[in-house]
XYZ file of C-alpha atoms in Angstrom:
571
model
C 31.527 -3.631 -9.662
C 32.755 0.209 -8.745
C 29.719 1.777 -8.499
C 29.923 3.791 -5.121
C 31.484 7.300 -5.902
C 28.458 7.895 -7.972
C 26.511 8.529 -4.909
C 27.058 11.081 -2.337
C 27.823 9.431 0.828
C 24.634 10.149 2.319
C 22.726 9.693 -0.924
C 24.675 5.963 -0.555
C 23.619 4.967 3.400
C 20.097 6.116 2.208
C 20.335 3.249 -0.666
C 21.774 0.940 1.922
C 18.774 1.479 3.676
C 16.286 0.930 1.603
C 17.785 -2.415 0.342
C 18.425 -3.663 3.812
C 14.622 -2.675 4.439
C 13.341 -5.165 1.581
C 12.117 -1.895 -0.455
C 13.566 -3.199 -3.701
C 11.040 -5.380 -5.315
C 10.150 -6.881 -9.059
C 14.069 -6.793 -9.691
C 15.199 -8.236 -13.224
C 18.561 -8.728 -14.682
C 19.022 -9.656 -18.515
C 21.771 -8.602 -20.837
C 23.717 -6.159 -19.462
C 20.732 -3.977 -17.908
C 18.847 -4.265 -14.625
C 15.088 -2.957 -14.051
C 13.882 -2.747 -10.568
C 10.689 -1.079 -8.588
C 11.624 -0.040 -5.669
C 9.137 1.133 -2.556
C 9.300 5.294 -1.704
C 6.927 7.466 -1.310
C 5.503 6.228 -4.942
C 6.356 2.875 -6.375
C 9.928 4.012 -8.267
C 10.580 2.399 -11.805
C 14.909 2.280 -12.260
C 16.699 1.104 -14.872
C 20.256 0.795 -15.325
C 22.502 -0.628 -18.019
C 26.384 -1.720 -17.392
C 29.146 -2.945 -18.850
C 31.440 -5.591 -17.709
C 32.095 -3.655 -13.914
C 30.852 -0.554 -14.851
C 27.883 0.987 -14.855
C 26.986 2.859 -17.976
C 23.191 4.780 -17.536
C 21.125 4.965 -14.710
C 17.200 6.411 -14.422
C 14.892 6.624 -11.795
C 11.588 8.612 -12.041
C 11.569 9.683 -8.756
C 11.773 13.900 -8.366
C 15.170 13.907 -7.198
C 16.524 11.984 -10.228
C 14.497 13.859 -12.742
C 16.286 16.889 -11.492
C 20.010 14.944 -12.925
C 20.787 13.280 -9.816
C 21.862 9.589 -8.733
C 19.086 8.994 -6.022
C 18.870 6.173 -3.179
C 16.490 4.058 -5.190
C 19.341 3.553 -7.882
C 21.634 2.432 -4.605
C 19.370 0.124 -3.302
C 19.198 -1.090 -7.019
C 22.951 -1.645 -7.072
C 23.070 -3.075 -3.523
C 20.501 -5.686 -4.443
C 22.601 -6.156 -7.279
C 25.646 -6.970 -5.753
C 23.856 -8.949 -3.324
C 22.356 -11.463 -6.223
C 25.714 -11.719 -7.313
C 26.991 -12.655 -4.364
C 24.535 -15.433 -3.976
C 25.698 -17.164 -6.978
C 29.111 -16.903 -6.287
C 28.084 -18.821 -3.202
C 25.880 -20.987 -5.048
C 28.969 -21.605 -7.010
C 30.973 -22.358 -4.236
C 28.670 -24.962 -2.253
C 27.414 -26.538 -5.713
C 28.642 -28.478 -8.280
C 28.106 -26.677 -11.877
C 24.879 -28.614 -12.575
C 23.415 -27.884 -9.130
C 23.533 -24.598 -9.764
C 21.997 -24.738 -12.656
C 19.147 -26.316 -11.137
C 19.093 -24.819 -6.743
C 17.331 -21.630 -5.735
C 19.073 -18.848 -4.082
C 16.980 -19.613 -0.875
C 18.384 -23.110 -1.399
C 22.101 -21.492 -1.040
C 21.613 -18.905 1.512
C 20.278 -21.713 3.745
C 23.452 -23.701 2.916
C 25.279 -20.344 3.759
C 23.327 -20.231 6.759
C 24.553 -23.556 7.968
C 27.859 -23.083 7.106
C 28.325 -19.978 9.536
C 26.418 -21.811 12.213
C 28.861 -24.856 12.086
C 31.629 -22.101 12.269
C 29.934 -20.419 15.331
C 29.889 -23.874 16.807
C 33.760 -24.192 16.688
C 34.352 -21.031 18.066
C 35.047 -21.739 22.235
C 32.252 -19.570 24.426
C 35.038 -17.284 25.877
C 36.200 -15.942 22.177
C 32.488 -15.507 20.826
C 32.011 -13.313 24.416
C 34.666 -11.723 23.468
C 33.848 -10.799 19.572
C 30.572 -9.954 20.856
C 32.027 -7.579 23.366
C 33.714 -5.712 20.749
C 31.084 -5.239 18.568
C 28.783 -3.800 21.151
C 31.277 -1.155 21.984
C 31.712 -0.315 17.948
C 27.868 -0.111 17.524
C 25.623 1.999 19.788
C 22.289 0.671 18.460
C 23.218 -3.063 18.931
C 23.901 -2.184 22.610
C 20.798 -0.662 22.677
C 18.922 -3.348 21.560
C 20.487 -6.002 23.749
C 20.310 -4.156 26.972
C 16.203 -3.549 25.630
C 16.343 -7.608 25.520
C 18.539 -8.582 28.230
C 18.702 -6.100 30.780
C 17.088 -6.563 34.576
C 15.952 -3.126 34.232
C 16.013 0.109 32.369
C 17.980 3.216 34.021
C 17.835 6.367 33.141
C 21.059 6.642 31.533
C 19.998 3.769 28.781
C 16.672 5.968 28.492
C 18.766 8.800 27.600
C 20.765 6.683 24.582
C 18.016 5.703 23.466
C 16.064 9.259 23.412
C 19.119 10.178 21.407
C 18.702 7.596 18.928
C 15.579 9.867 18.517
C 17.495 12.784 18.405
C 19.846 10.773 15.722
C 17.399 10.613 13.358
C 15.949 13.862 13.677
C 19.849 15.029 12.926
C 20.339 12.558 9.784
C 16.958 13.239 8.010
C 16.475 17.449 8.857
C 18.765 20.613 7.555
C 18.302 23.225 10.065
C 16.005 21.087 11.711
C 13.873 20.686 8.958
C 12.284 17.993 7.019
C 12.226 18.024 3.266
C 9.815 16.283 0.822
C 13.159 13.626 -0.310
C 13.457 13.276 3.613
C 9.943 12.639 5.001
C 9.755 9.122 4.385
C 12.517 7.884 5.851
C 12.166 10.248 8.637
C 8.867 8.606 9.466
C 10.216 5.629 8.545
C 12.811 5.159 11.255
C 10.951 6.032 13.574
C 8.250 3.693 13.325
C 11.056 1.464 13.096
C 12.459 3.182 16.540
C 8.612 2.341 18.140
C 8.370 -0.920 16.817
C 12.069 -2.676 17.291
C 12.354 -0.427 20.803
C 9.353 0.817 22.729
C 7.450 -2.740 22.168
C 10.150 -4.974 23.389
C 9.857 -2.652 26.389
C 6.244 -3.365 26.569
C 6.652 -6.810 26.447
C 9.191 -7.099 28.797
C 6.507 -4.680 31.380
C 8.910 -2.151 31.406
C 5.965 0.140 31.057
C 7.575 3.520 32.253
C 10.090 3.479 29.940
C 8.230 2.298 27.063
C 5.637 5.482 28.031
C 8.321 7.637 28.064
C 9.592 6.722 24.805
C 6.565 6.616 23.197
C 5.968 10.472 24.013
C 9.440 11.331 23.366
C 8.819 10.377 19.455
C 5.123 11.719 19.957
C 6.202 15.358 21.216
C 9.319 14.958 17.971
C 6.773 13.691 15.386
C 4.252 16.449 16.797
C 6.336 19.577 16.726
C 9.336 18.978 13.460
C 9.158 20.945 10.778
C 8.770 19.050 8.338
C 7.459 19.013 4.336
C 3.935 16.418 5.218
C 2.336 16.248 1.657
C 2.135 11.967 1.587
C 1.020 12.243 5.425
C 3.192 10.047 6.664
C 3.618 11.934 10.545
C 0.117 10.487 10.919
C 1.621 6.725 10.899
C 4.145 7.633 13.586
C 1.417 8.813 15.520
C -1.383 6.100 15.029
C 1.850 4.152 16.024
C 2.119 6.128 18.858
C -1.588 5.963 19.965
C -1.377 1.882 19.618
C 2.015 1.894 21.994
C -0.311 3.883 24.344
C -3.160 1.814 24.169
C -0.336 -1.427 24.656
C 0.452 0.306 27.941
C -2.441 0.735 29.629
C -3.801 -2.696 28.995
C -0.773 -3.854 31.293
C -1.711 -1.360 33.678
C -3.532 -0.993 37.106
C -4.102 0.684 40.065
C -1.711 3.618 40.450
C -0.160 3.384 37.220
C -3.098 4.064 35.246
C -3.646 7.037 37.123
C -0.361 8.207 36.985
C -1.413 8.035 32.590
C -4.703 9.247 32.867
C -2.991 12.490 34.565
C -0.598 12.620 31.650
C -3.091 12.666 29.324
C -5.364 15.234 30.923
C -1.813 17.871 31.997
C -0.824 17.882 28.184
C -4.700 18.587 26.307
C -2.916 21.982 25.093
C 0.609 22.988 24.008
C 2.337 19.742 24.227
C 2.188 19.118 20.037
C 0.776 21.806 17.355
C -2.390 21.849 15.827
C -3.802 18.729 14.671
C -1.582 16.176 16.781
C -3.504 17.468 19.817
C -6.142 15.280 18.353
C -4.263 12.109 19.436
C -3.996 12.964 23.208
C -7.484 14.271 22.872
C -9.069 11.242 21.643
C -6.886 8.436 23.372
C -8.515 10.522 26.606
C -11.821 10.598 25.747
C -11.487 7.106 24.627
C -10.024 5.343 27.510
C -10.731 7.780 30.432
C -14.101 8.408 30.153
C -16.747 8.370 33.039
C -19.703 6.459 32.827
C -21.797 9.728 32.861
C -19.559 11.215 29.738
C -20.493 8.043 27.913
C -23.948 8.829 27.894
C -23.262 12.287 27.031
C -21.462 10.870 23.603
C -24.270 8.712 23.247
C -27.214 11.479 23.346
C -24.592 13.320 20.598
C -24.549 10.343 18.618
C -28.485 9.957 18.892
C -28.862 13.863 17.731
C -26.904 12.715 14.677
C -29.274 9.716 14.262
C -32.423 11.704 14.330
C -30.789 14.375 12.146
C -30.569 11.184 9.376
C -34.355 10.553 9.756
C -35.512 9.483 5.996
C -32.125 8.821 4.905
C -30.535 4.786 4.932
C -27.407 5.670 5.973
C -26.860 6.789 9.525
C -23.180 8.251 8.604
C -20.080 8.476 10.227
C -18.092 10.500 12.954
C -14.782 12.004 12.244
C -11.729 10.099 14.209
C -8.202 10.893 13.847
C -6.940 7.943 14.718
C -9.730 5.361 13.590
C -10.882 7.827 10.330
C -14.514 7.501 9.812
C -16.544 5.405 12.242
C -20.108 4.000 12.011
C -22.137 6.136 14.257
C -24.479 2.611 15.410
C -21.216 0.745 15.353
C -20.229 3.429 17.963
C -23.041 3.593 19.792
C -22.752 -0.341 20.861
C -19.685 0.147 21.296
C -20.480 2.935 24.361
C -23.301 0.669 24.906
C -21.020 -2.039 26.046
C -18.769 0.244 27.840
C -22.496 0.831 29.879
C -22.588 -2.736 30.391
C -25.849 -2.515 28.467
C -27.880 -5.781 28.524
C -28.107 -7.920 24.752
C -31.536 -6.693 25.407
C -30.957 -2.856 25.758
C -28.920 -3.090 22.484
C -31.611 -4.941 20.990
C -34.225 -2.669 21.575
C -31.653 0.144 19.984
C -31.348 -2.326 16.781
C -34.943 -2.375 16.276
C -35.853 1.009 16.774
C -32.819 1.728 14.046
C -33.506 -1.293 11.466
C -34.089 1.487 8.393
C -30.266 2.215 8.423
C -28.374 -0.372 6.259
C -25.942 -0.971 9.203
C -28.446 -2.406 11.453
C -29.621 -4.347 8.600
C -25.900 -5.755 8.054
C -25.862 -6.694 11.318
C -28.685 -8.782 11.234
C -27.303 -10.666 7.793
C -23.372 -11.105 9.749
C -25.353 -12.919 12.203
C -27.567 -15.452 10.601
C -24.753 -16.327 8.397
C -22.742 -16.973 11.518
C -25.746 -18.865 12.312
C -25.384 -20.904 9.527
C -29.209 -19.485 8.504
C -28.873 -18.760 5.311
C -32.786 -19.042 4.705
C -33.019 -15.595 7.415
C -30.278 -14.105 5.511
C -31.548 -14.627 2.129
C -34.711 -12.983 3.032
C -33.273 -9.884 5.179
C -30.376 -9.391 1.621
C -33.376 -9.376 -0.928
C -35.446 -6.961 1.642
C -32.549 -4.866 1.842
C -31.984 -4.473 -1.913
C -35.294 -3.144 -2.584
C -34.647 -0.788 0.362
C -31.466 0.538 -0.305
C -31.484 0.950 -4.051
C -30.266 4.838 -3.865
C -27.087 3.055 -2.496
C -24.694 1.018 -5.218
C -22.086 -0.045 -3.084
C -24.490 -1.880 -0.487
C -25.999 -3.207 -3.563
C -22.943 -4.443 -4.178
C -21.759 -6.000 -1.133
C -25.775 -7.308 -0.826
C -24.806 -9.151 -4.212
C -21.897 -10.797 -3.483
C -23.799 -11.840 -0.251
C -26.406 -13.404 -1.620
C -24.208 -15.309 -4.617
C -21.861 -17.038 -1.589
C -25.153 -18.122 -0.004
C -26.416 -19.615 -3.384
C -23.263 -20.955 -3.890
C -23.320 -22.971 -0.637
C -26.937 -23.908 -0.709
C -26.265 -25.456 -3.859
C -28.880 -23.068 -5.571
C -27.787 -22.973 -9.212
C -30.463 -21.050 -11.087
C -31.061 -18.301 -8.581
C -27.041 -18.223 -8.184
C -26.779 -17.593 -12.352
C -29.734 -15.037 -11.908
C -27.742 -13.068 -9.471
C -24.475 -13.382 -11.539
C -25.893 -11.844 -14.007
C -27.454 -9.446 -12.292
C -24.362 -8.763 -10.869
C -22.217 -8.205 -13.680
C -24.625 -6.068 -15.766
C -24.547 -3.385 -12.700
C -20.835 -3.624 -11.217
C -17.287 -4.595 -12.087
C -15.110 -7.492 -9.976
C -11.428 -7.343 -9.707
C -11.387 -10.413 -11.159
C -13.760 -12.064 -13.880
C -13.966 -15.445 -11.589
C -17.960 -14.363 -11.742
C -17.954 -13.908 -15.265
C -16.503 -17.010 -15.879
C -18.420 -19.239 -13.243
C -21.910 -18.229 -14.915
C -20.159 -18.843 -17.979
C -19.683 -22.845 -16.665
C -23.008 -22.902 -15.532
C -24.766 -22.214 -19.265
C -23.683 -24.492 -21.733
C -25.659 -23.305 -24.561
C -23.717 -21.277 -26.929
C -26.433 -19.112 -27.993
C -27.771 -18.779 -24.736
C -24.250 -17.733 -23.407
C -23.977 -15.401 -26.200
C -27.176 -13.198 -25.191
C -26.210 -12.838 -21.930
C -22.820 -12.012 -22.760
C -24.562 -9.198 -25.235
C -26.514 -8.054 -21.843
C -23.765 -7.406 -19.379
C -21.452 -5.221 -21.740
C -24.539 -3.220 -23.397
C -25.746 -2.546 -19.672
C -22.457 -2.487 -17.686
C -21.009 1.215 -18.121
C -17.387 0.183 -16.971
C -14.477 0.306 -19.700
C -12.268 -1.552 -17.817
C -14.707 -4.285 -16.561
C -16.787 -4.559 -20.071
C -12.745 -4.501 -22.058
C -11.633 -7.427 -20.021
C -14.754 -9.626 -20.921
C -14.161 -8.516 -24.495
C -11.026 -9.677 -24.494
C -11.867 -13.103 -22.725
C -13.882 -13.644 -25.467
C -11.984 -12.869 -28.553
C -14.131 -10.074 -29.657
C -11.064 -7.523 -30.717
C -12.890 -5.663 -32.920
C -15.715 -4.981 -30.129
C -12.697 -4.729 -28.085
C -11.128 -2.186 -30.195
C -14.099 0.050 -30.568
C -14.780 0.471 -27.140
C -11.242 1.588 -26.271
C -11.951 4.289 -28.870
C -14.433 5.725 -27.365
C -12.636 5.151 -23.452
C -11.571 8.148 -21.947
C -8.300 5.712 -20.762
C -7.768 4.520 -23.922
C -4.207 4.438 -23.942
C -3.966 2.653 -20.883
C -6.734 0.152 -22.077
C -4.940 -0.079 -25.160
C -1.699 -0.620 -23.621
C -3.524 -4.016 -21.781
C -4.588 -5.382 -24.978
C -1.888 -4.477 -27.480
C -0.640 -8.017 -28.101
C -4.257 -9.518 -29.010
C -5.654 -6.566 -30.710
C -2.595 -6.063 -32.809
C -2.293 -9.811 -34.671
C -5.705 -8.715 -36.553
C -6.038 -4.674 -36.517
C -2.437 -3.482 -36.140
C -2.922 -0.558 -38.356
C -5.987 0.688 -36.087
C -3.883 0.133 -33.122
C -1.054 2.331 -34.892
C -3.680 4.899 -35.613
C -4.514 5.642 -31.767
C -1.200 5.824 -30.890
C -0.368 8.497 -33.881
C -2.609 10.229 -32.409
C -1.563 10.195 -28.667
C 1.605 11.315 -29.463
C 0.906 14.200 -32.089
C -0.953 15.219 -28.723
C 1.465 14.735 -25.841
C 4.219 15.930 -27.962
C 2.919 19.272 -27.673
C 2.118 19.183 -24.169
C 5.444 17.755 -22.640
C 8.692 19.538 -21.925
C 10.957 17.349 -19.693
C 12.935 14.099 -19.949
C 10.085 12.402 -18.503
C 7.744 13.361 -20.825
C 9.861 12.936 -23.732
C 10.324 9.366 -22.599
C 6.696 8.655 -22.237
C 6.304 10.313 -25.613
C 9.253 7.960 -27.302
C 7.844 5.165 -25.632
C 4.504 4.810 -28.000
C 6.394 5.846 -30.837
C 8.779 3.291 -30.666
C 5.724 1.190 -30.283
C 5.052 1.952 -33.733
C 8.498 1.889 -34.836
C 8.494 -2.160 -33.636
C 4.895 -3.029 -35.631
C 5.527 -4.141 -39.170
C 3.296 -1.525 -40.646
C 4.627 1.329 -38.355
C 8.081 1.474 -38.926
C 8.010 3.702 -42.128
C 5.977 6.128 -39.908
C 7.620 5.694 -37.157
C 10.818 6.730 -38.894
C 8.745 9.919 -40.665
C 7.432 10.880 -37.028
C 10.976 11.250 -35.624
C 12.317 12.829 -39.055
C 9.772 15.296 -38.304
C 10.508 16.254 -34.499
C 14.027 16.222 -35.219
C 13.855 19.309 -37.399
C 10.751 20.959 -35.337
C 12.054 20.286 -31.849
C 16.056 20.581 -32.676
C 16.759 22.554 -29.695
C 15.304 19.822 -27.435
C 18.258 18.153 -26.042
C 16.602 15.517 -23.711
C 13.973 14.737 -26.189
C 16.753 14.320 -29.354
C 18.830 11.708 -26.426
C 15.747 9.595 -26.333
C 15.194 8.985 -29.991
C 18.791 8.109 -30.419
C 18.093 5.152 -27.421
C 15.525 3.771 -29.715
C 17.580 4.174 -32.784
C 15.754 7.120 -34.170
């Protein structure tokens, strides 16, 4: 297919990319038109139709598109494209017609696989030195990578390549040394990809100077670019960072770690802007502490203990690179840096019990234990404590049903089931339908079905039993009266619909007389079309359907976009 000049080159290697990266996902190809998601800063949807070799209409719904343009998420489309095709040419090729009816593509690319390998293997040593040669000279990062892999040692001259693969990327993603919003991702991107295909071979190869090096180099970039940081992606380069760091200095000793620790403690200020100082800050205080400015952090933590006197929770302190941390968690953690006795910690644990995190700790161990009598008793002590607190009720729950569960205790197991469901929602219904299994009286199973959706107050949860059940016009009702009714109704279309199409009609009549009013670009007016041609597909819709658009086409004339996507559903 010619597909390329309707990218800008750069637009293009961007595509190439993100295909090569494994970003295009939940691709499908049927009748002339391709749908793809495809991994950005959101989750893209793309679509694109062709015909024969040529591609017809492309959308993506990423910002860049919705501004006209062909983006890199079509690209990578098109590449993966291409690529499927290619695999069934080759399937083609190594296959008879009905094997390929019948193999997998992994099937043929292993085939493929071992087809190039029994060429490599008739290639003498002195030519495949020689191919290999040339490539290295034609391709700077290959070069890189094998000197990173191969090389007795790192000089400073490779140290500088590769600080300009740095400076490569920097160059590739900025304009005027700035990073846009379109840019940011694949900015940070590469170079976590730089860190993690680079700087940690070095690491494992102990070539811990160079790897240190490195790692600041894309610390003091990350930590000083200008760049457009709404999705927060600079902090991944730099927990990235903070992880190489850590890497280091677990292979270090003696004079090295000194030489680190008076990195560190030389570039506190001015090194990175604002925030990013953070990262040097903490990875000090974490790893260079004295024994005496543990036990200052530790009366600070207890200050913040005493402060939570009467409440269950004993909260959290703020880290950059860990987020929130358990303040007890924390404190044993010092504790042990002490080389506090079990005993010492203990004794802390005790005095502490009336936070929920001591409590926890107590429950993770007899079930380690196997004592599932201790940690029965200590989950049903700390429900009645902790009841101002849903989601340890929750996690108390779930708790005690495994431990029923494996005790083989079926009555108290269905009592906590219940309980259970009538108070929170599960990804899943796998609880709903276990206590289902375990009552096989109809009428029973009936009033406690009545309990948990009168009592639970989650749409989603309380819609998806419905539905199990075959209760549509339940089912229906409550969507009514959802605030996500649309999206609730968009779940259960197909069952709701064979019985009460016309009330399923009815909610979408009115979502659209709504949004209608409310939109103004293509991607609204899609969204918009979308429902109506909903209706437009129902048997009792299509008159409406038909009157709706009849309507919009002489109210909204001068809407270009919105008249285009009527046509596309043959309005």
């Amino acid at each position: 297919m010619e597909w390329y000049n309707l990218f800008r080159q750069h637009i293009l290697d961007r595509g190439a990319e993100y295909y090569q990266d494994g970003y295009v996902e939940k691709i499908d190809i049927k009748d002339g038109h391709i749908t793809a998601k495809v991994e950005g800063t959101n989750l893209y949807s793309v679509d694109i139709d062709f015909d024969g070799e040529e591609v017809v209409y492309m959308t993506c719904d990423c910002p860049y598109a919705e501004e006209g343009n062909n983006c890199k998420h079509m690209a990578a489309v098109l590449f993966k494209f291409e690529e499927i095709l290619s695999d069934e040419d080759e399937k083609k090729d190594d296959f008879t017609i009905e094997e390929f009816q019948s193999v997998s593509l992994e099937e043929a690319l292993k085939r493929r696989k071992e087809k190039i390998k029994a060429l490599v293997d008739k290639i003498p040593e002195n030519e495949i030195k020689k191919l290999l040669v040339e490539q290295i000279l034609n391709d700077d990062t290959l070069r890189n990578k094998l000197l990173l892999l191969y090389s007795e040692k790192i000089d400073a001259k490779q140290i500088l390549m590769l600080k300009e693969e740095v400076d490569a990327i920097v160059r590739d993603n900025s304009v005027r040394g700035f990073i846009d919003w379109y840019h940011a991702l694949d900015f940070t991107s590469e170079l976590q990809c730089f860190l993690n295909s680079k700087v940690k071979i070095l690491i494992e190869r102990n070539m811990l100077d160079a790897a240190f090096d490195l790692t600041n180099y894309v610390f003091h970039c990350i930590g000083n670019i200008a760049m457009d940081d709404s999705d927060g992606s600079s902090s991944y380069v730099a927990d990235n960072c903070y992880e190489c760091w850590k890497l280091i200095l677990e292979k270090c000793s003696g004079e090295k770690k000194k030489k680190i620790k008076k990195w560190f403690e030389e570039h506190q200020d001015g090194y990175v802007i604002d925030f990013m100082e953070e990262y040097i800050h903490e990875f000090y205080n974490e790893e260079f502490l004295s024994d005496e400015d543990i036990r200052k952090k530790i009366m600070e933590l207890d200050e913040i203990l005493s402060d939570r006197d009467g409440s269950n929770d004993c909260s959290s302190i703020y880290s950059i690179r860990y987020g929130y941390e358990n303040v007890i968690i924390k404190r044993i953690e010092y504790m042990k840096k002490l080389k506090c006795s079990e005993h010492e910690i203990d004794i802390f644990l005790k005095k502490n019990r009336h936070f929920f995190t001591v409590r926890e700790i107590e429950i993770e161990k007899f079930l380690q234990d196997g004592d599932y009598k201790e940690a029965e008793r200590v989950l049903i002590e700390s429900k009645k404590l902790d009841t101002d607190y849903p989601a340890q009720m929750k996690k108390y729950s779930e708790k005690l049903i495994k431990i029923y569960d494996i005790v083989g205790d079926e009555s108290a197991c269905a009592d906590e089931l219940l309980y259970y469901m009538k108070n929170f929602q599960e990804a899943e219904l796998d609880y709903f339908l276990k206590l289902k299994s375990m009552i096989k009286d109809e009428d029973e199973w009936n009033k406690k079905v009545e309990e948990i959706i009168s009592e639970n107050r989650n749409d989603f949860y309380v819609c998806e039993i419905l539905n199990e059940e075959k209760r549509y016009q339940e089912l229906i009702n409550r969507i009514k009266k959802s605030f996500n009714k649309i999206y609730l109704l968009d779940l259960y279309e197909k069952n709701i619909k064979k019985t009460m199409g016309y009330e399923v009609i009815k909610i979408y009549q009115e979502y659209i007389k709504e949004e209608i009013e409310r939109v103004s670009n293509r991607k609204g007016y899609r969204h918009v079309v979308k429902y109506l041609d909903k209706i437009k597909r129902s048997k009792e819709g299509k008159k409406l359907a038909q009157e709706i658009a009849d309507s919009w086409r002489i109210r909204y004339k001068r809407r270009t976009a919105l008249m285009d996507e009527l046509r596309k559903i043959g309005l």
